[in-house]
C-alpha positions as a Markdown table, in Angstrom:
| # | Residue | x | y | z |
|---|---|---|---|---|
| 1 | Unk | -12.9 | 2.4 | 4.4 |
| 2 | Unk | -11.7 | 3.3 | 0.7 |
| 3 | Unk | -13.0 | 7.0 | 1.1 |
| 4 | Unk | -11.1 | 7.6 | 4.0 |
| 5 | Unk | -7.7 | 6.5 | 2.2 |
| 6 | Unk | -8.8 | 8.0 | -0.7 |
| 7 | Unk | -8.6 | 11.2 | 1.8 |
| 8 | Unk | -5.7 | 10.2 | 3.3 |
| 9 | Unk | -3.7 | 9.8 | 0.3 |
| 10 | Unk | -5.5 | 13.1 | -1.5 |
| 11 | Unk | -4.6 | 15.2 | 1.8 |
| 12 | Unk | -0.5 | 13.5 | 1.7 |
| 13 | Unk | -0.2 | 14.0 | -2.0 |
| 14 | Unk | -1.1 | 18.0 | -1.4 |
| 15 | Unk | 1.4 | 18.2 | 1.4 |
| 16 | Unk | 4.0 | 17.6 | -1.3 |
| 17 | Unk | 2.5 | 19.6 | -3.7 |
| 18 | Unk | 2.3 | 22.7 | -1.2 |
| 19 | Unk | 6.2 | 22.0 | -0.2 |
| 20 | Unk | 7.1 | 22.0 | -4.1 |
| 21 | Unk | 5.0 | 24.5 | -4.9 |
| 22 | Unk | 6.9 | 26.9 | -1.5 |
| 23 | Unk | 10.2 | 25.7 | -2.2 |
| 24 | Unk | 9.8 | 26.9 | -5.8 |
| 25 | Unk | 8.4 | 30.1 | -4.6 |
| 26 | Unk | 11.9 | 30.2 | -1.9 |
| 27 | Unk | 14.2 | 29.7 | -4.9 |
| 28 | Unk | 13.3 | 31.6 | -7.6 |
| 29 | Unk | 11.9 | 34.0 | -5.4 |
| 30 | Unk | 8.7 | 34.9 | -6.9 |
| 31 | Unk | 5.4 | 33.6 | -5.6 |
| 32 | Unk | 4.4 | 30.3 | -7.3 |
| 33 | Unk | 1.9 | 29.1 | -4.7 |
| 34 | Unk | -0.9 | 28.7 | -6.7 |
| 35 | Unk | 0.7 | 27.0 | -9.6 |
| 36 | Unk | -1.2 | 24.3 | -11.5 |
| 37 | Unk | 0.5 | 21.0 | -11.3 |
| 38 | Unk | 0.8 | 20.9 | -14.9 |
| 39 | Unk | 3.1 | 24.0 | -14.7 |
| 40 | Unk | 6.6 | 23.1 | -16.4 |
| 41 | Unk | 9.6 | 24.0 | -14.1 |
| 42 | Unk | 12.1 | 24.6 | -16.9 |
| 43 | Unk | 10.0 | 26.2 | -19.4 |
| 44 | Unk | 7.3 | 28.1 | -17.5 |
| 45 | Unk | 8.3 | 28.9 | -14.5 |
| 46 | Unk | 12.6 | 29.2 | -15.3 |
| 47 | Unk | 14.3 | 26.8 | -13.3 |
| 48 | Unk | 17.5 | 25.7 | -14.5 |
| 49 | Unk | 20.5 | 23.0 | -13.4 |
| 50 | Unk | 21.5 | 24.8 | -10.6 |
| 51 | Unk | 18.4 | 26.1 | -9.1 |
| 52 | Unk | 16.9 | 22.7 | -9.5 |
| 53 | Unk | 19.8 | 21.3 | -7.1 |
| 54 | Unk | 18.9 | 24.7 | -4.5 |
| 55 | Unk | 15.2 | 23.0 | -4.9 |
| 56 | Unk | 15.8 | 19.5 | -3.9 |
| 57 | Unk | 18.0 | 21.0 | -0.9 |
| 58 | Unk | 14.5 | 23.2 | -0.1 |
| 59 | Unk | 12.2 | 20.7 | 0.0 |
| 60 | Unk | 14.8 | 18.3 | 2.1 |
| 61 | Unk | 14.4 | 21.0 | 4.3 |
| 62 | Unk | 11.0 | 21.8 | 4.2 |
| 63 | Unk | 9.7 | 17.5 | 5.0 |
| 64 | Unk | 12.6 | 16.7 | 6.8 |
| 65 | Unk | 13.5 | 13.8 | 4.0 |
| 66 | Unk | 16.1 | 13.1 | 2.4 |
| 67 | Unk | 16.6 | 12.4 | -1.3 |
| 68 | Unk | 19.0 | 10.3 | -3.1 |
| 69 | Unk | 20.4 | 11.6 | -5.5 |
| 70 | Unk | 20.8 | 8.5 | -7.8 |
| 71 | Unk | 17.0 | 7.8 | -8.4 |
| 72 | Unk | 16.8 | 11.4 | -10.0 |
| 73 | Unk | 15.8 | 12.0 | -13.6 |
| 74 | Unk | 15.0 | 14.7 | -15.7 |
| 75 | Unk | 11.4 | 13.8 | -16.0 |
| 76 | Unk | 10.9 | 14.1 | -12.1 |
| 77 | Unk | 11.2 | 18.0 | -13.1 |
| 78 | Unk | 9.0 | 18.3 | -15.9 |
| 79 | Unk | 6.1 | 19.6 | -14.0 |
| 80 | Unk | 5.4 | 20.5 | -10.5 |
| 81 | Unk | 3.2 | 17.6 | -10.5 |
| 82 | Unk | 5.8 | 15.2 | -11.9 |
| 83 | Unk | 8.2 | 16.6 | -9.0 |
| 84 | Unk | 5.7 | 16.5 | -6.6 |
| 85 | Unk | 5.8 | 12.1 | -7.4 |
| 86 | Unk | 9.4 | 12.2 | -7.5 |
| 87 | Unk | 9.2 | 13.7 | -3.6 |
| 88 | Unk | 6.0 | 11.3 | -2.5 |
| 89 | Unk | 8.0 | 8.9 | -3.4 |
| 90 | Unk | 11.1 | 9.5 | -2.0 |
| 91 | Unk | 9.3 | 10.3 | 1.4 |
| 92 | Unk | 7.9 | 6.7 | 1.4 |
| 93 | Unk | 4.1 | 7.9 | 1.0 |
């Protein structure tokens, strides 16, 4: 029973890898679909203020959730990884 939530929970925390991962790739309009989690939004990849704002909005868009914007921090876009926790959680997974 612990292998298959182990999948479970492996195959719902790559569904919101893949949706930060395209709605990077939407925004800053370059292809970013294979990018390691450990890829830093700001510094790697270019994302600033307002394009991280455009993101949120993508991803809203992309799982049908909706964020608020009061539990945001800075370290939820450190790393497409770090983001991709912000949004799991957010989405109640």
């Amino acid at each position: 029973m612990t292998e298959n939530t182990a999948v479970v929970d492996s195959a719902e925390r790559a569904r919101f890898v893949d949706a930060v991962r395209k709605g990077l790739s939407e925004v800053l309009n370059k292809d970013v679909s294979g990018a390691d989690e450990g890829v830093r939004l700001f510094d790697e990849l270019g994302l600033d203020s307002s394009s991280a704002l455009e993101l949120l909005i993508t991803i809203e868009e992309i799982l049908d959730v909706q964020f608020d914007a009061e539990d945001l921090e800075m370290t939820h876009f450190e790393t497409v990884g770090s983001l991709a926790d912000f949004v799991a959680s957010e989405a109640g997974a």
